[in-house]
Coordinates of N, CA and C in Angstrom, one line a residue:
D117 N 115.2 35.3 99.5 CA 114.8 36.6 100.1 C 115.6 37.8 99.5
F118 N 116.9 37.5 99.1 CA 117.7 38.6 98.5 C 117.1 39.0 97.2
C119 N 116.5 38.1 96.4 CA 115.9 38.4 95.1 C 114.6 39.3 95.3
S120 N 113.9 39.0 96.4 CA 112.7 39.8 96.6 C 113.0 41.2 97.1
L121 N 114.1 41.4 97.8 CA 114.6 42.7 98.2 C 115.1 43.5 97.0
K122 N 115.8 42.8 96.1 CA 116.3 43.4 94.9 C 115.1 43.8 94.0
T123 N 114.1 43.0 93.9 CA 112.9 43.3 93.1 C 112.1 44.5 93.7
K124 N 112.0 44.5 95.1 CA 111.4 45.6 95.7 C 112.1 46.9 95.5
K125 N 113.5 46.9 95.6 CA 114.3 48.0 95.3 C 114.1 48.6 93.9
N126 N 114.1 47.7 92.9 CA 113.9 48.1 91.5 C 112.5 48.7 91.4
K127 N 111.5 48.1 92.0 CA 110.1 48.7 91.9 C 110.0 50.1 92.5
I128 N 110.7 50.3 93.7 CA 110.7 51.6 94.4 C 111.4 52.6 93.5
E129 N 112.5 52.2 92.9 CA 113.3 53.1 92.0 C 112.4 53.5 90.8
K130 N 111.7 52.5 90.2 CA 110.8 52.8 89.1 C 109.7 53.7 89.5
D131 N 109.1 53.4 90.6 CA 108.0 54.3 91.1 C 108.5 55.7 91.3
M132 N 109.7 55.9 91.9 CA 110.3 57.2 92.1 C 110.5 57.9 90.8
K133 N 111.0 57.2 89.8 CA 111.2 57.9 88.5 C 109.9 58.3 87.9
T134 N 108.9 57.5 88.1 CA 107.6 57.9 87.6 C 107.0 59.1 88.3
I135 N 107.2 59.2 89.6 CA 106.7 60.3 90.4 C 107.5 61.6 90.0
V136 N 108.8 61.5 89.8 CA 109.6 62.6 89.4 C 109.2 63.1 88.0
K137 N 108.9 62.2 87.1 CA 108.5 62.6 85.8 C 107.2 63.3 85.8
K138 N 106.2 62.8 86.6 CA 104.9 63.4 86.8 C 105.0 64.8 87.4
F139 N 105.9 64.9 88.4 CA 106.1 66.2 89.0 C 106.6 67.2 88.0
F140 N 107.6 66.9 87.3 CA 108.2 67.8 86.3 C 107.2 68.1 85.2
L141 N 106.3 67.2 84.8 CA 105.3 67.4 83.8 C 104.3 68.4 84.4
V142 N 103.9 68.3 85.6 CA 102.9 69.2 86.2 C 103.6 70.6 86.4
V143 N 104.8 70.6 86.9 CA 105.5 71.9 87.0 C 105.6 72.6 85.7
S144 N 106.0 71.9 84.6 CA 106.1 72.5 83.3 C 104.8 73.0 82.8
F145 N 103.7 72.3 83.0 CA 102.4 72.7 82.6 C 102.0 74.0 83.3
V146 N 102.2 74.0 84.6 CA 101.9 75.2 85.4 C 102.7 76.4 84.9
F147 N 104.0 76.2 84.7 CA 104.9 77.3 84.2 C 104.4 77.9 82.9
F148 N 104.1 77.0 81.9 CA 103.7 77.5 80.6 C 102.3 78.1 80.7
A149 N 101.4 77.7 81.6 CA 100.1 78.3 81.8 C 100.3 79.7 82.3
I150 N 101.2 79.9 83.3 CA 101.4 81.2 83.8 C 102.0 82.1 82.8
I151 N 103.0 81.7 82.0 CA 103.6 82.5 80.9 C 102.5 82.9 79.9
S152 N 101.7 82.0 79.5 CA 100.6 82.3 78.5 C 99.6 83.3 79.1
F153 N 99.2 83.1 80.4 CA 98.3 84.1 81.0 C 98.9 85.4 81.1
A154 N 100.2 85.5 81.4 CA 100.9 86.8 81.6 C 101.0 87.5 80.2
Q155 N 101.3 86.8 79.2 CA 101.4 87.4 77.9 C 100.0 87.9 77.3
K156 N 99.0 87.2 77.6 CA 97.6 87.6 77.2 C 97.1 88.8 77.9
N157 N 97.6 89.0 79.2 CA 97.1 90.0 80.0 C 98.1 91.1 80.3
K158 N 99.0 91.4 79.4 CA 100.0 92.4 79.7 C 99.6 93.8 79.5
G159 N 98.4 93.9 78.9 CA 97.9 95.2 78.6 C 98.2 95.7 77.2
P160 N 97.5 96.8 76.8 CA 97.8 97.3 75.4 C 99.1 98.0 75.3
E161 N 99.6 98.0 74.1 CA 100.9 98.7 73.8 C 100.7 100.2 73.7
F162 N 99.5 100.6 73.3 CA 99.2 102.0 73.2 C 97.8 102.3 73.6
L163 N 97.5 103.6 73.8 CA 96.2 104.1 74.2 C 95.8 105.1 73.1
L164 N 94.5 105.1 72.8 CA 94.0 106.1 71.9 C 93.4 107.3 72.7
V165 N 93.8 108.5 72.5 CA 93.5 109.6 73.3 C 92.7 110.6 72.4
E166 N 91.6 111.1 72.9 CA 90.9 112.1 72.2 C 91.1 113.5 72.8
G167 N 91.1 114.5 72.0 CA 91.1 115.9 72.6 C 92.5 116.5 72.6
I168 N 93.5 115.7 72.3 CA 94.9 116.2 72.3 C 95.4 116.1 70.9
S169 N 95.4 117.2 70.2 CA 95.7 117.2 68.8 C 97.0 116.6 68.4
S170 N 98.1 116.9 69.2 CA 99.4 116.4 68.8 C 99.6 114.9 69.2
C171 N 98.8 114.4 70.0 CA 98.9 113.0 70.5 C 97.6 112.2 70.4
D172 N 97.3 111.6 69.3 CA 96.1 110.8 69.2 C 96.4 109.4 69.7
T173 N 97.6 109.0 69.6 CA 98.0 107.7 70.1 C 99.2 107.9 71.1
V174 N 99.0 107.3 72.3 CA 100.0 107.4 73.4 C 100.5 106.0 73.6
W175 N 101.8 105.8 73.4 CA 102.4 104.5 73.6 C 102.8 104.3 75.0
V176 N 102.4 103.1 75.6 CA 102.7 102.8 76.9 C 103.8 101.7 77.1
I177 N 104.0 100.9 76.0 CA 105.1 99.9 76.0 C 106.1 100.4 75.0
L178 N 107.2 100.8 75.5 CA 108.2 101.5 74.6 C 109.5 100.7 74.6
D179 N 110.3 101.1 73.6 CA 111.7 100.6 73.5 C 112.6 101.5 74.3
K180 N 112.3 102.8 74.4 CA 113.0 103.7 75.2 C 112.0 104.7 75.8
N181 N 112.1 104.9 77.1 CA 111.2 105.8 77.8 C 111.6 107.2 77.6
P182 N 110.6 108.2 77.7 CA 111.0 109.6 77.6 C 111.9 109.9 78.8
E183 N 112.7 110.9 78.7 CA 113.6 111.3 79.8 C 113.8 112.8 79.8
Y184 N 114.1 113.3 81.0 CA 114.5 114.7 81.2 C 115.9 114.8 80.7
P185 N 116.3 115.9 79.9 CA 117.7 116.0 79.5 C 118.6 116.1 80.8
G186 N 119.5 115.3 80.9 CA 120.4 115.3 82.1 C 120.0 114.3 83.1
G187 N 118.8 113.7 83.0 CA 118.3 112.7 83.9 C 117.6 113.3 85.1
M188 N 117.2 112.4 86.0 CA 116.4 112.8 87.2 C 117.2 113.8 88.1
P189 N 118.5 113.7 88.3 CA 119.2 114.7 89.1 C 119.0 116.1 88.6
E190 N 119.0 116.3 87.3 CA 118.9 117.6 86.7 C 117.4 118.1 86.9
L191 N 116.4 117.2 86.8 CA 115.0 117.5 87.0 C 114.9 118.0 88.4
Y192 N 115.5 117.3 89.4 CA 115.4 117.7 90.8 C 116.1 119.1 91.0
H193 N 117.2 119.3 90.3 CA 117.9 120.6 90.4 C 117.0 121.7 89.9
L194 N 116.3 121.5 88.7 CA 115.4 122.5 88.2 C 114.3 122.8 89.2
I195 N 113.6 121.8 89.6 CA 112.5 122.0 90.6 C 113.0 122.7 91.8
N196 N 114.1 122.3 92.3 CA 114.7 122.9 93.5 C 114.9 124.4 93.3
R197 N 115.4 124.8 92.2 CA 115.7 126.2 91.9 C 114.4 127.0 91.8
K198 N 113.3 126.4 91.3 CA 112.0 127.1 91.0 C 111.1 127.1 92.2
M199 N 111.3 126.3 93.2 CA 110.4 126.2 94.3 C 110.6 127.4 95.3
K200 N 109.5 127.8 96.0 CA 109.6 128.8 97.0 C 110.3 128.3 98.2
N201 N 110.0 127.1 98.7 CA 110.6 126.5 99.9 C 111.3 125.2 99.5
P202 N 112.5 125.2 98.9 CA 113.0 123.9 98.4 C 113.8 123.1 99.5
Q203 N 113.9 123.6 100.7 CA 114.8 123.0 101.7 C 114.4 121.5 101.9
D204 N 113.2 121.1 101.8 CA 112.8 119.7 102.2 C 112.7 118.8 100.9
L205 N 113.1 119.2 99.8 CA 113.2 118.4 98.6 C 114.3 117.4 98.7
N206 N 114.0 116.1 98.6 CA 115.0 115.1 98.8 C 114.7 113.9 97.9
P207 N 115.5 113.6 96.9 CA 115.3 112.5 96.0 C 115.5 111.1 96.7
L208 N 116.1 111.1 97.8 CA 116.4 109.8 98.4 C 115.4 109.3 99.4
I209 N 114.6 110.3 99.9 CA 113.6 110.0 100.9 C 112.2 109.8 100.2
T210 N 111.5 108.7 100.6 CA 110.2 108.5 99.9 C 109.0 108.5 100.8
T211 N 109.1 109.2 102.0 CA 108.0 109.2 102.9 C 106.9 110.2 102.4
H212 N 107.3 111.2 101.8 CA 106.3 112.2 101.3 C 106.6 112.4 99.8
R213 N 105.8 111.7 99.0 CA 106.0 111.6 97.5 C 104.9 112.2 96.7
L214 N 105.3 113.1 95.9 CA 104.3 113.7 94.9 C 104.6 113.1 93.6
M215 N 103.6 112.5 93.0 CA 103.7 111.8 91.7 C 103.1 112.6 90.6
I216 N 103.8 112.8 89.5 CA 103.3 113.5 88.4 C 103.4 112.7 87.1
R217 N 102.5 112.9 86.2 CA 102.5 112.2 84.9 C 102.5 113.3 83.8
L218 N 103.4 113.3 82.9 CA 103.5 114.3 81.8 C 103.3 113.5 80.5
L219 N 102.5 114.0 79.7 CA 102.3 113.5 78.3 C 103.3 114.2 77.4
V220 N 104.2 113.5 76.9 CA 105.3 114.1 76.0 C 105.0 113.7 74.6
D221 N 104.9 114.7 73.7 CA 104.7 114.4 72.3 C 106.0 113.9 71.6
A222 N 105.9 113.6 70.3 CA 107.0 113.1 69.6 C 108.2 114.1 69.4
D223 N 107.8 115.4 69.6 CA 108.9 116.4 69.5 C 109.5 116.7 70.9
G224 N 109.0 116.2 72.0 CA 109.5 116.4 73.3 C 108.8 117.5 74.1
N225 N 107.7 118.0 73.5 CA 106.9 119.0 74.2 C 106.0 118.3 75.2
V226 N 105.8 118.9 76.4 CA 104.9 118.4 77.4 C 103.5 119.0 77.0
V227 N 102.6 118.1 76.7 CA 101.3 118.6 76.2 C 100.2 118.4 77.2
E228 N 100.5 117.6 78.3 CA 99.5 117.4 79.4 C 100.3 117.2 80.7
K229 N 99.8 117.8 81.7 CA 100.4 117.6 83.1 C 99.3 117.1 84.0
K230 N 99.6 116.1 84.8 CA 98.7 115.6 85.8 C 99.4 115.2 87.1
V231 N 98.8 115.6 88.2 CA 99.3 115.2 89.5 C 98.5 113.9 89.8
L232 N 99.3 112.8 90.0 CA 98.7 111.5 90.3 C 98.5 111.3 91.8
R233 N 99.5 111.9 92.6 CA 99.5 111.7 94.0 C 100.0 113.1 94.6
P234 N 99.0 113.9 95.0 CA 99.4 115.2 95.5 C 99.9 115.2 96.9
L235 N 100.5 116.2 97.3 CA 100.9 116.5 98.7 C 100.0 117.7 99.2
D236 N 100.5 118.5 100.1 CA 99.8 119.6 100.5 C 99.7 120.6 99.3
P237 N 98.7 121.5 99.3 CA 98.5 122.3 98.1 C 99.6 123.2 97.8
E238 N 100.4 123.7 98.8 CA 101.5 124.6 98.5 C 102.6 123.9 97.8
R239 N 103.0 122.8 98.2 CA 104.1 122.0 97.6 C 103.6 121.6 96.2
T240 N 102.4 121.1 96.1 CA 101.9 120.6 94.8 C 101.9 121.8 93.8
A241 N 101.5 123.0 94.2 CA 101.5 124.1 93.3 C 102.9 124.5 92.9
D242 N 103.8 124.5 93.9 CA 105.2 124.8 93.7 C 105.8 123.9 92.6
V243 N 105.6 122.6 92.7 CA 106.1 121.6 91.8 C 105.5 121.9 90.4
M244 N 104.2 122.1 90.3 CA 103.5 122.2 89.1 C 104.0 123.5 88.4
Q245 N 104.3 124.5 89.2 CA 104.8 125.8 88.6 C 106.2 125.6 88.0
A246 N 107.0 124.8 88.7 CA 108.3 124.4 88.1 C 108.2 123.6 86.9
I247 N 107.2 122.7 86.8 CA 107.0 121.8 85.7 C 106.6 122.7 84.5
E248 N 105.9 123.8 84.7 CA 105.5 124.7 83.6 C 106.7 125.2 82.9
Q249 N 107.8 125.3 83.5 CA 109.0 125.9 83.0 C 110.0 124.9 82.4
L250 N 109.6 123.6 82.3 CA 110.4 122.6 81.7 C 110.8 122.9 80.3
P251 N 112.1 122.6 80.0 CA 112.5 122.6 78.5 C 111.9 121.3 77.9
K252 N 112.1 121.2 76.6 CA 111.7 120.0 75.9 C 112.4 118.8 76.5
L253 N 111.6 117.7 76.6 CA 112.1 116.4 77.1 C 112.6 115.6 75.9
I254 N 113.3 114.5 76.2 CA 113.7 113.6 75.1 C 112.5 112.6 75.0
P255 N 111.9 112.6 73.8 CA 110.7 111.8 73.7 C 110.9 110.3 73.8
G256 N 109.9 109.5 74.1 CA 110.0 108.0 74.0 C 110.1 107.5 72.6
E257 N 110.6 106.3 72.5 CA 110.8 105.7 71.2 C 110.2 104.3 71.1
K258 N 109.6 104.0 69.9 CA 109.1 102.7 69.7 C 109.6 102.3 68.3
K259 N 110.3 101.2 68.2 CA 110.9 100.7 66.9 C 111.7 101.8 66.2
G260 N 112.5 102.6 67.0 CA 113.3 103.6 66.4 C 112.6 104.9 66.0
R261 N 111.4 105.0 66.3 CA 110.6 106.2 65.9 C 110.2 106.9 67.2
K262 N 110.3 108.2 67.2 CA 109.8 109.0 68.4 C 108.3 109.1 68.4
V263 N 107.8 108.8 69.6 CA 106.3 108.7 69.8 C 105.8 109.4 71.0
C264 N 104.5 109.7 71.0 CA 103.9 110.2 72.2 C 103.9 109.2 73.3
S265 N 104.2 109.6 74.6 CA 104.3 108.7 75.7 C 104.2 109.4 77.0
Y266 N 104.0 108.7 78.1 CA 104.0 109.3 79.4 C 105.4 109.3 80.1
F267 N 105.7 110.4 80.7 CA 106.8 110.5 81.6 C 106.3 110.6 83.0
M268 N 106.7 109.7 83.8 CA 106.3 109.7 85.2 C 107.5 110.1 86.1
A269 N 107.2 110.9 87.1 CA 108.2 111.4 88.0 C 107.7 111.4 89.4
S270 N 108.6 111.0 90.4 CA 108.3 111.0 91.8 C 109.1 112.1 92.4
I271 N 108.5 113.1 93.0 CA 109.2 114.2 93.6 C 109.1 114.0 95.1
N272 N 110.2 113.7 95.7 CA 110.2 113.3 97.1 C 110.6 114.4 98.1
F273 N 109.9 114.5 99.2 CA 110.2 115.5 100.2 C 110.5 114.8 101.6
S274 N 111.4 115.4 102.4 CA 111.8 114.8 103.6 C 110.7 114.9 104.7
H275 N 109.9 115.9 104.6 CA 108.8 116.1 105.6 C 107.7 117.0 105.1

């Protein structure tokens, strides 16, 4: 009887090892399938744009994103100074968010402005008027070269 218990124990251990191996094989397969799918569907590295002479290629996957000189706090400071009613401008609150997208050429010039998520017309016009007065931005980079790319900004208001 002891021999049959020992044999059953060995069989159970062998079956468990087989189950664990199969489990890890399936998990590995699923992991690599997900990675392969994600790499194939990550989107293009750049977009071809017609009608903008200084930016015929706009890079969307960058080594370094374009930035406002001094960072986002300085951008908020500039917009705050240029707005008619700046009291409710607040970078920490995200309940009322105006989203803008700027196309920045390789020299740092803003060549296109677009409001992606407007707020009320007065605030949207205020922010866009401030954006008109932006200095040159620091352009995005791809492989050490300055390129045309998008600068996205969220301008937040407290109410």
